[in-house]
Structures are given as structure tokens and as C-alpha cells.
């Protein structure tokens, strides 16, 4: 059958961008179907209302939502549509996806992340498995991300450093905030090993992208200079320059059509005007984001896929994972600091760029007799955007403040101290109680069943998160911070989701083969975070990028 394109990629974020870039660079024709709009760099102003108070970069919940199942007080599950709860589970619906809004904290997985079960043993009630590939298989692609997407940093020796094929990063570190040296000094006193955090942010003008402006408005905001390594700026726009990429924003794919042999023949989608259209290709790549990729495949039954593409053994949507962990903070009170320290604390713009991985493997008899998988602690300053802060201090003793009392409280909040935060990342163990299914009673504006997501966490995740949070608190205390606290929760972060289309070597226990090709559908690949059987103890974006470049090479080999 004659096809319109060599490859059809559904989604343009961290999972789709590398595939689009690599295939267009290699001379193949690619069509990209992206549900969201196409914002350019010039569209990303530092607008707090658009970013953080209104669904400017995410769908309106009246049009698109999820149904979330959470534990109830009776030992069961309660299901609530997010249009009712207001709990949006979207995280950036646009060309480039949520990579436009990331903070760009880039950590590689480590060799032990690829063999979680064999390295640390089983955990009762968890479905952790070893990956079908190892760190050495992905290492060249981590390096490729550094070069193509643009990762800045400085390699340091530390006890848990992963192997590298290059001596250092291709771009120097971004500018550091003075508080970084405070962290270094406290950690040295404690005998810990702080590391400079690599960032997907360019400190210099390169690749027709401007350098970071150090505005302080980075995480949750789109980049107004192009310095941030979003899939849009780093990959999709260069792919368009080849004239071999047909980008179609506001194109909602609602099902994939397949033939009796299981091969996908067409993608059916609604265009910006709501008109139903189809596109054909030799190979299809799904990269919608973990929850939405499972949803699309579940909705795409066919002659050889009665229960959805890749679901012959009931594995599709299962073993969804998030990032476990928690967060903590401390305050540096200006009245207790020297004038020089106050000036340092007040500085705006540069990044803290410090993390601890001393407990990536926990070897502590107080925690357990056997070594256990630990995680990462990242330090950052509280976001400078004032609107959420002002919104949070408007109440006192249950009463709404107005006028002068509110002004005085705001003055105190913004002028008396500086808040330093730490975030903990550790494994969210896959279980039978965390998965995606279809909810046929709730539909989106195109009439498609929405994703129903069960959000069950394993108690082991909380134990590791608490252990690491205590270490973060210890550092803040050593720095002299006031009001130090932390919290660990089983509530999952919507911006760190993976799994649902686990890859593996056994079709009965996985959705994808080791090349991320759907079992039983030889021309269908999944290249977003869905493939991950376990998530590691770092943010996922670098690994998503790296694996998508790996998948692109597999596709090139199949196309010939």
C-alpha cells in the first residue's frame, strides 16, 4: 500500500522530538501530529497567571480530563473526574510538550537502575524487574543528548558517579547562586559529596538559540530565550528546517487503525476545526506521554488486537509509575546574617545547581540489613513568582486579610528571609494498584473515553523518601537555616510519570520488545516514558530523550 510518509510521530515532547530530529536528519519524511498548539519562543513571556493560575498551557478540564482513583478510608478506591475535583493531571499540552516547562535538572540513570530486582532483590507487593537493556546500551545516547539537545555542567568525581564515554559536558555550567557555596561548606562539614547538577540549559549562544537570561523564572515557565533544551527548541524546529517534517499542531489522534496482520495502517485524528482526518505511514511512533499513550493504544482495537494495540496479554496500561519522594525547606533569616551574607541570599537569577547522591544506594543498618535503592536530593531556591506566595498568606486564623494588615504580612514575607528548598527523587515501585484503563462513562470533547488512572503507591517508597528527606533536613540545619521541615507523600507528581507500556523480552509480561516496538505490531513503536519498567531515582527527561534517540536508530534500521 502506498503511504504518505515514512514515519508518523504522535506527540512532539521529549519522547517524540528525538525521533523526529533523527529521522529528518537521515532524510526520511515525517509527519508530527500534536494535540496542543504551537507556541514559539516569543510566546513565552514570564506571565504568572498564564503559567501558574490558569490552564494556558494545559487543556481546560471541561474539554479534557482524567478520572483518578485514589485510596479511600474503607480500604477501597474512590474515583473522581478531575473536572469535578479541579486536580489537573496535565503538564504541558503544546508542541514540545512539558519539556517547554521543565526546570532542566538532568541526571543520568545509574547502572543499578537497570537491574533493580537483581541488585536489590524483590519487594513484596511490587512488580520491579530488570530492564532488557543495560546502562552501556543507553550511555552513547545520553552523550548524544548532551551534544544535540545541549546539556551544561561539569563532571565531578563522587562515590556514586556513573561511567561516561566523554570527559566532560560539551557546555560549561550555568552561573551559580552564592548559596551554592553555603551548601558545599555544610556538606563538607558533614562528610557528604555535593555535585554540580547538569542542566538542559545553554549558558552561551549556540545552535541558533540564545543564552540563558537568568530571569529566575525557569521551572514551570517556557523559555523566552531558547536556552532551555525543550524538544521544541532543540529538536522540532531544527527538524522543520530540513523541510522533511510536516508539523500538524492541534491534531488530536483518537485511534490507530490496523490490519489483520497487526500492522498499523493509518492514524485517525481530529484537526483544529474538529474535522476527522487520517494519515498513513510506513512506521508509526506513539509518544503522547505515559498515561495518554496507554489510553490511545487501549482505544485502538483491530482485527489482530481485540483489546487494544499491544494488549494481547493484558499488560497494556499496567505498572504505571511516578517519581516517589518528597520535599523540604528552610529559611535564612536576614536579621541573623552578616550584611555580606544577606546580599548573597538576596541575589536573583543564577541557579543553585547542587545535589546529593551519597545515598543512591542506602547502606545503613538503621534502615535495613541489606543495601536498598535510595535516591537523589536536589537543592533549589523557592520560586520568585510572587502571586502564589501572596495567595498563600492572605489568610490568618481563618480570616481573609485586607488592606494594611495584608500589606504588612506581605512585606514581612518578602523582605525578612530567603527560602531554600530540597526535592527528593526515589523509585516509585510498580504495583498492581497503579495503572491506566479507559473510562467509557466520561468522554473528552471529541467523544473519546478518557483515561482512568489508579494511583496506588507502595509503602516502601515512603520509607525511602523519609530517609532521604531527613538527610536533606540535616544539611539545612548545618547551613544554619530556621524553620526546617519536610514532608513525604504518596500523592504522585503529574509531571513525572512513566510506564504503562513496559518493555521486555517476554511478550506475556510486557507491551514492547527491547527496541520499544509493540509486540504483534511490527511497524509501531512507543518512544516516550511509557517504556520504563522502573523509573530510577532521578527526573526522567534525560532518559526519555536518550531512549528516544536509541529508538530512532532502530527505526532507521527497519526503514532501510
PDB file of N, CA and C in Angstrom, residues 163-239:
ATOM      1  N   UNK A 163      29.536   5.711  34.915  1.00  0.00           N
ATOM      2  CA  UNK A 163      30.573   5.771  33.875  1.00  0.00           C
ATOM      3  C   UNK A 163      30.159   6.711  32.741  1.00  0.00           C
ATOM      4  N   UNK A 164      31.150   7.317  32.118  1.00  0.00           N
ATOM      5  CA  UNK A 164      30.919   8.215  30.981  1.00  0.00           C
ATOM      6  C   UNK A 164      31.900   7.875  29.866  1.00  0.00           C
ATOM      7  N   UNK A 165      31.481   8.123  28.626  1.00  0.00           N
ATOM      8  CA  UNK A 165      32.369   7.921  27.479  1.00  0.00           C
ATOM      9  C   UNK A 165      33.090   9.200  27.090  1.00  0.00           C
ATOM     10  N   UNK A 166      32.710  10.336  27.681  1.00  0.00           N
ATOM     11  CA  UNK A 166      33.391  11.600  27.429  1.00  0.00           C
ATOM     12  C   UNK A 166      33.850  12.176  28.766  1.00  0.00           C
ATOM     13  N   UNK A 167      34.890  13.009  28.699  1.00  0.00           N
ATOM     14  CA  UNK A 167      35.492  13.511  29.930  1.00  0.00           C
ATOM     15  C   UNK A 167      34.640  14.570  30.608  1.00  0.00           C
ATOM     16  N   UNK A 168      33.884  15.327  29.829  1.00  0.00           N
ATOM     17  CA  UNK A 168      33.110  16.408  30.426  1.00  0.00           C
ATOM     18  C   UNK A 168      31.935  16.761  29.528  1.00  0.00           C
ATOM     19  N   UNK A 169      31.118  17.681  29.998  1.00  0.00           N
ATOM     20  CA  UNK A 169      29.959  18.128  29.234  1.00  0.00           C
ATOM     21  C   UNK A 169      30.406  19.061  28.114  1.00  0.00           C
ATOM     22  N   UNK A 170      29.639  19.137  27.034  1.00  0.00           N
ATOM     23  CA  UNK A 170      30.035  19.997  25.918  1.00  0.00           C
ATOM     24  C   UNK A 170      29.877  21.485  26.202  1.00  0.00           C
ATOM     25  N   UNK A 171      29.105  21.833  27.246  1.00  0.00           N
ATOM     26  CA  UNK A 171      28.884  23.243  27.558  1.00  0.00           C
ATOM     27  C   UNK A 171      29.188  23.493  29.033  1.00  0.00           C
ATOM     28  N   UNK A 172      29.780  24.638  29.350  1.00  0.00           N
ATOM     29  CA  UNK A 172      30.154  24.919  30.748  1.00  0.00           C
ATOM     30  C   UNK A 172      28.918  25.106  31.618  1.00  0.00           C
ATOM     31  N   UNK A 173      29.081  25.026  32.934  1.00  0.00           N
ATOM     32  CA  UNK A 173      27.923  25.155  33.821  1.00  0.00           C
ATOM     33  C   UNK A 173      27.271  26.526  33.715  1.00  0.00           C
ATOM     34  N   UNK A 174      25.994  26.561  34.022  1.00  0.00           N
ATOM     35  CA  UNK A 174      25.308  27.838  34.135  1.00  0.00           C
ATOM     36  C   UNK A 174      25.812  28.574  35.383  1.00  0.00           C
ATOM     37  N   UNK A 175      25.546  29.864  35.441  1.00  0.00           N
ATOM     38  CA  UNK A 175      26.005  30.671  36.576  1.00  0.00           C
ATOM     39  C   UNK A 175      25.403  30.155  37.875  1.00  0.00           C
ATOM     40  N   UNK A 176      26.215  30.188  38.938  1.00  0.00           N
ATOM     41  CA  UNK A 176      25.794  29.645  40.229  1.00  0.00           C
ATOM     42  C   UNK A 176      25.397  30.754  41.199  1.00  0.00           C
ATOM     43  N   UNK A 177      24.374  30.457  41.995  1.00  0.00           N
ATOM     44  CA  UNK A 177      23.938  31.362  43.040  1.00  0.00           C
ATOM     45  C   UNK A 177      24.918  31.287  44.212  1.00  0.00           C
ATOM     46  N   UNK A 178      25.134  32.396  44.935  1.00  0.00           N
ATOM     47  CA  UNK A 178      26.064  32.357  46.075  1.00  0.00           C
ATOM     48  C   UNK A 178      25.721  31.302  47.128  1.00  0.00           C
ATOM     49  N   UNK A 179      24.432  30.966  47.257  1.00  0.00           N
ATOM     50  CA  UNK A 179      24.057  29.990  48.286  1.00  0.00           C
ATOM     51  C   UNK A 179      24.625  28.606  47.989  1.00  0.00           C
ATOM     52  N   UNK A 180      25.035  28.370  46.745  1.00  0.00           N
ATOM     53  CA  UNK A 180      25.644  27.078  46.400  1.00  0.00           C
ATOM     54  C   UNK A 180      26.875  26.810  47.255  1.00  0.00           C
ATOM     55  N   UNK A 181      27.660  27.859  47.506  1.00  0.00           N
ATOM     56  CA  UNK A 181      28.868  27.679  48.331  1.00  0.00           C
ATOM     57  C   UNK A 181      28.498  27.392  49.784  1.00  0.00           C
ATOM     58  N   UNK A 182      27.338  27.876  50.230  1.00  0.00           N
ATOM     59  CA  UNK A 182      26.886  27.551  51.585  1.00  0.00           C
ATOM     60  C   UNK A 182      26.595  26.055  51.695  1.00  0.00           C
ATOM     61  N   UNK A 183      25.953  25.527  50.653  1.00  0.00           N
ATOM     62  CA  UNK A 183      25.638  24.093  50.639  1.00  0.00           C
ATOM     63  C   UNK A 183      26.931  23.282  50.642  1.00  0.00           C
ATOM     64  N   UNK A 184      27.904  23.705  49.807  1.00  0.00           N
ATOM     65  CA  UNK A 184      29.176  22.985  49.740  1.00  0.00           C
ATOM     66  C   UNK A 184      29.856  22.939  51.104  1.00  0.00           C
ATOM     67  N   UNK A 185      29.844  24.071  51.796  1.00  0.00           N
ATOM     68  CA  UNK A 185      30.523  24.133  53.092  1.00  0.00           C
ATOM     69  C   UNK A 185      29.835  23.248  54.121  1.00  0.00           C
ATOM     70  N   UNK A 186      28.511  23.264  54.148  1.00  0.00           N
ATOM     71  CA  UNK A 186      27.778  22.432  55.112  1.00  0.00           C
ATOM     72  C   UNK A 186      27.994  20.952  54.817  1.00  0.00           C
ATOM     73  N   UNK A 187      27.974  20.580  53.546  1.00  0.00           N
ATOM     74  CA  UNK A 187      28.167  19.178  53.189  1.00  0.00           C
ATOM     75  C   UNK A 187      29.590  18.712  53.501  1.00  0.00           C
ATOM     76  N   UNK A 188      30.556  19.591  53.299  1.00  0.00           N
ATOM     77  CA  UNK A 188      31.931  19.232  53.647  1.00  0.00           C
ATOM     78  C   UNK A 188      32.044  18.963  55.137  1.00  0.00           C
ATOM     79  N   UNK A 189      31.387  19.775  55.933  1.00  0.00           N
ATOM     80  CA  UNK A 189      31.387  19.595  57.386  1.00  0.00           C
ATOM     81  C   UNK A 189      30.752  18.260  57.779  1.00  0.00           C
ATOM     82  N   UNK A 190      29.736  17.853  57.031  1.00  0.00           N
ATOM     83  CA  UNK A 190      29.019  16.614  57.328  1.00  0.00           C
ATOM     84  C   UNK A 190      29.674  15.386  56.691  1.00  0.00           C
ATOM     85  N   UNK A 191      30.657  15.598  55.828  1.00  0.00           N
ATOM     86  CA  UNK A 191      31.301  14.485  55.148  1.00  0.00           C
ATOM     87  C   UNK A 191      30.550  14.003  53.915  1.00  0.00           C
ATOM     88  N   UNK A 192      29.676  14.854  53.353  1.00  0.00           N
ATOM     89  CA  UNK A 192      28.903  14.489  52.171  1.00  0.00           C
ATOM     90  C   UNK A 192      29.577  15.027  50.906  1.00  0.00           C
ATOM     91  N   UNK A 193      29.058  14.635  49.752  1.00  0.00           N
ATOM     92  CA  UNK A 193      29.702  14.937  48.483  1.00  0.00           C
ATOM     93  C   UNK A 193      28.726  15.638  47.535  1.00  0.00           C
ATOM     94  N   UNK A 194      28.558  16.947  47.646  1.00  0.00           N
ATOM     95  CA  UNK A 194      27.644  17.652  46.749  1.00  0.00           C
ATOM     96  C   UNK A 194      28.157  17.639  45.310  1.00  0.00           C
ATOM     97  N   UNK A 195      27.250  17.543  44.374  1.00  0.00           N
ATOM     98  CA  UNK A 195      27.629  17.530  42.955  1.00  0.00           C
ATOM     99  C   UNK A 195      26.945  18.689  42.250  1.00  0.00           C
ATOM    100  N   UNK A 196      27.614  19.184  41.217  1.00  0.00           N
ATOM    101  CA  UNK A 196      27.029  20.223  40.369  1.00  0.00           C
ATOM    102  C   UNK A 196      25.980  19.566  39.463  1.00  0.00           C
ATOM    103  N   UNK A 197      24.779  20.094  39.462  1.00  0.00           N
ATOM    104  CA  UNK A 197      23.694  19.472  38.705  1.00  0.00           C
ATOM    105  C   UNK A 197      23.794  19.863  37.235  1.00  0.00           C
ATOM    106  N   UNK A 198      23.895  18.903  36.320  1.00  0.00           N
ATOM    107  CA  UNK A 198      23.823  19.233  34.896  1.00  0.00           C
ATOM    108  C   UNK A 198      22.448  19.820  34.571  1.00  0.00           C
ATOM    109  N   UNK A 199      22.429  20.762  33.657  1.00  0.00           N
ATOM    110  CA  UNK A 199      21.165  21.396  33.282  1.00  0.00           C
ATOM    111  C   UNK A 199      21.009  21.381  31.765  1.00  0.00           C
ATOM    112  N   UNK A 200      19.795  21.152  31.312  1.00  0.00           N
ATOM    113  CA  UNK A 200      19.478  21.244  29.886  1.00  0.00           C
ATOM    114  C   UNK A 200      19.211  22.707  29.548  1.00  0.00           C
ATOM    115  N   UNK A 201      20.190  23.544  29.869  1.00  0.00           N
ATOM    116  CA  UNK A 201      20.089  24.992  29.676  1.00  0.00           C
ATOM    117  C   UNK A 201      21.437  25.466  29.146  1.00  0.00           C
ATOM    118  N   UNK A 202      21.414  26.242  28.084  1.00  0.00           N
ATOM    119  CA  UNK A 202      22.649  26.715  27.483  1.00  0.00           C
ATOM    120  C   UNK A 202      23.100  28.017  28.134  1.00  0.00           C
ATOM    121  N   UNK A 203      24.348  28.074  28.628  1.00  0.00           N
ATOM    122  CA  UNK A 203      24.860  29.317  29.212  1.00  0.00           C
ATOM    123  C   UNK A 203      25.449  30.263  28.166  1.00  0.00           C
ATOM    124  N   UNK A 204      25.558  29.794  26.925  1.00  0.00           N
ATOM    125  CA  UNK A 204      26.124  30.588  25.832  1.00  0.00           C
ATOM    126  C   UNK A 204      25.220  30.473  24.618  1.00  0.00           C
ATOM    127  N   UNK A 205      25.348  31.419  23.704  1.00  0.00           N
ATOM    128  CA  UNK A 205      24.559  31.383  22.475  1.00  0.00           C
ATOM    129  C   UNK A 205      25.140  30.329  21.541  1.00  0.00           C
ATOM    130  N   UNK A 206      24.309  29.378  21.127  1.00  0.00           N
ATOM    131  CA  UNK A 206      24.766  28.307  20.249  1.00  0.00           C
ATOM    132  C   UNK A 206      23.540  27.651  19.628  1.00  0.00           C
ATOM    133  N   UNK A 207      23.716  26.966  18.518  1.00  0.00           N
ATOM    134  CA  UNK A 207      22.625  26.245  17.850  1.00  0.00           C
ATOM    135  C   UNK A 207      21.451  27.170  17.516  1.00  0.00           C
ATOM    136  N   UNK A 208      21.756  28.424  17.168  1.00  0.00           N
ATOM    137  CA  UNK A 208      20.731  29.433  16.867  1.00  0.00           C
ATOM    138  C   UNK A 208      19.769  29.629  18.042  1.00  0.00           C
ATOM    139  N   UNK A 209      20.253  29.340  19.244  1.00  0.00           N
ATOM    140  CA  UNK A 209      19.492  29.578  20.464  1.00  0.00           C
ATOM    141  C   UNK A 209      20.292  30.529  21.357  1.00  0.00           C
ATOM    142  N   UNK A 210      19.587  31.464  21.994  1.00  0.00           N
ATOM    143  CA  UNK A 210      20.249  32.438  22.850  1.00  0.00           C
ATOM    144  C   UNK A 210      20.617  31.819  24.189  1.00  0.00           C
ATOM    145  N   UNK A 211      21.534  32.478  24.881  1.00  0.00           N
ATOM    146  CA  UNK A 211      21.957  32.007  26.198  1.00  0.00           C
ATOM    147  C   UNK A 211      20.886  32.297  27.238  1.00  0.00           C
ATOM    148  N   UNK A 212      21.002  31.634  28.380  1.00  0.00           N
ATOM    149  CA  UNK A 212      20.078  31.853  29.490  1.00  0.00           C
ATOM    150  C   UNK A 212      20.145  33.311  29.947  1.00  0.00           C
ATOM    151  N   UNK A 213      18.997  33.898  30.250  1.00  0.00           N
ATOM    152  CA  UNK A 213      18.930  35.289  30.705  1.00  0.00           C
ATOM    153  C   UNK A 213      18.914  35.392  32.224  1.00  0.00           C
ATOM    154  N   UNK A 214      18.847  34.246  32.933  1.00  0.00           N
ATOM    155  CA  UNK A 214      18.850  34.211  34.398  1.00  0.00           C
ATOM    156  C   UNK A 214      17.784  35.132  34.999  1.00  0.00           C
ATOM    157  N   UNK A 215      16.585  34.983  34.487  1.00  0.00           N
ATOM    158  CA  UNK A 215      15.479  35.807  34.980  1.00  0.00           C
ATOM    159  C   UNK A 215      14.955  35.315  36.315  1.00  0.00           C
ATOM    160  N   UNK A 216      15.275  34.056  36.652  1.00  0.00           N
ATOM    161  CA  UNK A 216      14.714  33.451  37.857  1.00  0.00           C
ATOM    162  C   UNK A 216      13.416  32.711  37.609  1.00  0.00           C
ATOM    163  N   UNK A 217      12.813  32.938  36.445  1.00  0.00           N
ATOM    164  CA  UNK A 217      11.546  32.284  36.106  1.00  0.00           C
ATOM    165  C   UNK A 217      11.841  31.189  35.088  1.00  0.00           C
ATOM    166  N   UNK A 218      12.119  29.974  35.612  1.00  0.00           N
ATOM    167  CA  UNK A 218      12.545  28.878  34.743  1.00  0.00           C
ATOM    168  C   UNK A 218      11.579  27.702  34.836  1.00  0.00           C
ATOM    169  N   UNK A 219      11.627  26.963  35.958  1.00  0.00           N
ATOM    170  CA  UNK A 219      10.700  25.856  36.132  1.00  0.00           C
ATOM    171  C   UNK A 219       9.266  26.323  36.093  1.00  0.00           C
ATOM    172  N   UNK A 220       8.431  25.589  35.362  1.00  0.00           N
ATOM    173  CA  UNK A 220       7.008  25.868  35.139  1.00  0.00           C
ATOM    174  C   UNK A 220       6.773  26.954  34.095  1.00  0.00           C
ATOM    175  N   UNK A 221       7.837  27.582  33.620  1.00  0.00           N
ATOM    176  CA  UNK A 221       7.714  28.622  32.601  1.00  0.00           C
ATOM    177  C   UNK A 221       8.379  28.175  31.302  1.00  0.00           C
ATOM    178  N   UNK A 222       7.842  28.624  30.179  1.00  0.00           N
ATOM    179  CA  UNK A 222       8.525  28.450  28.915  1.00  0.00           C
ATOM    180  C   UNK A 222       9.715  29.389  28.842  1.00  0.00           C
ATOM    181  N   UNK A 223      10.717  29.010  28.069  1.00  0.00           N
ATOM    182  CA  UNK A 223      11.950  29.783  27.984  1.00  0.00           C
ATOM    183  C   UNK A 223      11.830  30.843  26.897  1.00  0.00           C
ATOM    184  N   UNK A 224      12.060  32.114  27.263  1.00  0.00           N
ATOM    185  CA  UNK A 224      11.902  33.223  26.322  1.00  0.00           C
ATOM    186  C   UNK A 224      13.173  33.517  25.534  1.00  0.00           C
ATOM    187  N   UNK A 225      14.257  32.743  25.783  1.00  0.00           N
ATOM    188  CA  UNK A 225      15.485  32.934  25.002  1.00  0.00           C
ATOM    189  C   UNK A 225      15.819  31.723  24.132  1.00  0.00           C
ATOM    190  N   UNK A 226      15.191  30.583  24.381  1.00  0.00           N
ATOM    191  CA  UNK A 226      15.539  29.366  23.664  1.00  0.00           C
ATOM    192  C   UNK A 226      16.689  28.609  24.285  1.00  0.00           C
ATOM    193  N   UNK A 227      17.177  29.074  25.454  1.00  0.00           N
ATOM    194  CA  UNK A 227      18.308  28.401  26.099  1.00  0.00           C
ATOM    195  C   UNK A 227      17.924  27.034  26.646  1.00  0.00           C
ATOM    196  N   UNK A 228      16.686  26.896  27.100  1.00  0.00           N
ATOM    197  CA  UNK A 228      16.248  25.622  27.667  1.00  0.00           C
ATOM    198  C   UNK A 228      16.121  24.584  26.556  1.00  0.00           C
ATOM    199  N   UNK A 229      16.589  23.367  26.845  1.00  0.00           N
ATOM    200  CA  UNK A 229      16.599  22.308  25.835  1.00  0.00           C
ATOM    201  C   UNK A 229      15.272  21.609  25.689  1.00  0.00           C
ATOM    202  N   UNK A 230      14.227  22.355  25.395  1.00  0.00           N
ATOM    203  CA  UNK A 230      12.926  21.738  25.140  1.00  0.00           C
ATOM    204  C   UNK A 230      12.967  20.991  23.817  1.00  0.00           C
ATOM    205  N   UNK A 231      12.082  20.017  23.676  1.00  0.00           N
ATOM    206  CA  UNK A 231      12.007  19.284  22.410  1.00  0.00           C
ATOM    207  C   UNK A 231      11.649  20.217  21.260  1.00  0.00           C
ATOM    208  N   UNK A 232      10.877  21.239  21.544  1.00  0.00           N
ATOM    209  CA  UNK A 232      10.502  22.201  20.502  1.00  0.00           C
ATOM    210  C   UNK A 232      11.726  22.971  20.005  1.00  0.00           C
ATOM    211  N   UNK A 233      12.452  23.613  20.936  1.00  0.00           N
ATOM    212  CA  UNK A 233      13.563  24.475  20.540  1.00  0.00           C
ATOM    213  C   UNK A 233      14.756  23.683  20.025  1.00  0.00           C
ATOM    214  N   UNK A 234      15.046  22.543  20.664  1.00  0.00           N
ATOM    215  CA  UNK A 234      16.273  21.806  20.345  1.00  0.00           C
ATOM    216  C   UNK A 234      16.104  20.818  19.202  1.00  0.00           C
ATOM    217  N   UNK A 235      14.877  20.326  18.972  1.00  0.00           N
ATOM    218  CA  UNK A 235      14.704  19.209  18.042  1.00  0.00           C
ATOM    219  C   UNK A 235      13.645  19.442  16.970  1.00  0.00           C
ATOM    220  N   UNK A 236      12.448  19.868  17.350  1.00  0.00           N
ATOM    221  CA  UNK A 236      11.367  20.010  16.374  1.00  0.00           C
ATOM    222  C   UNK A 236      11.657  21.142  15.387  1.00  0.00           C
ATOM    223  N   UNK A 237      12.065  22.300  15.895  1.00  0.00           N
ATOM    224  CA  UNK A 237      12.324  23.421  14.987  1.00  0.00           C
ATOM    225  C   UNK A 237      13.496  23.142  14.042  1.00  0.00           C
ATOM    226  N   UNK A 238      14.614  22.531  14.508  1.00  0.00           N
ATOM    227  CA  UNK A 238      15.646  22.127  13.547  1.00  0.00           C
ATOM    228  C   UNK A 238      15.148  21.093  12.542  1.00  0.00           C
ATOM    229  N   UNK A 239      14.255  20.199  12.965  1.00  0.00           N
ATOM    230  CA  UNK A 239      13.701  19.220  12.025  1.00  0.00           C
ATOM    231  C   UNK A 239      12.874  19.908  10.953  1.00  0.00           C
TER     232      UNK A 239
END
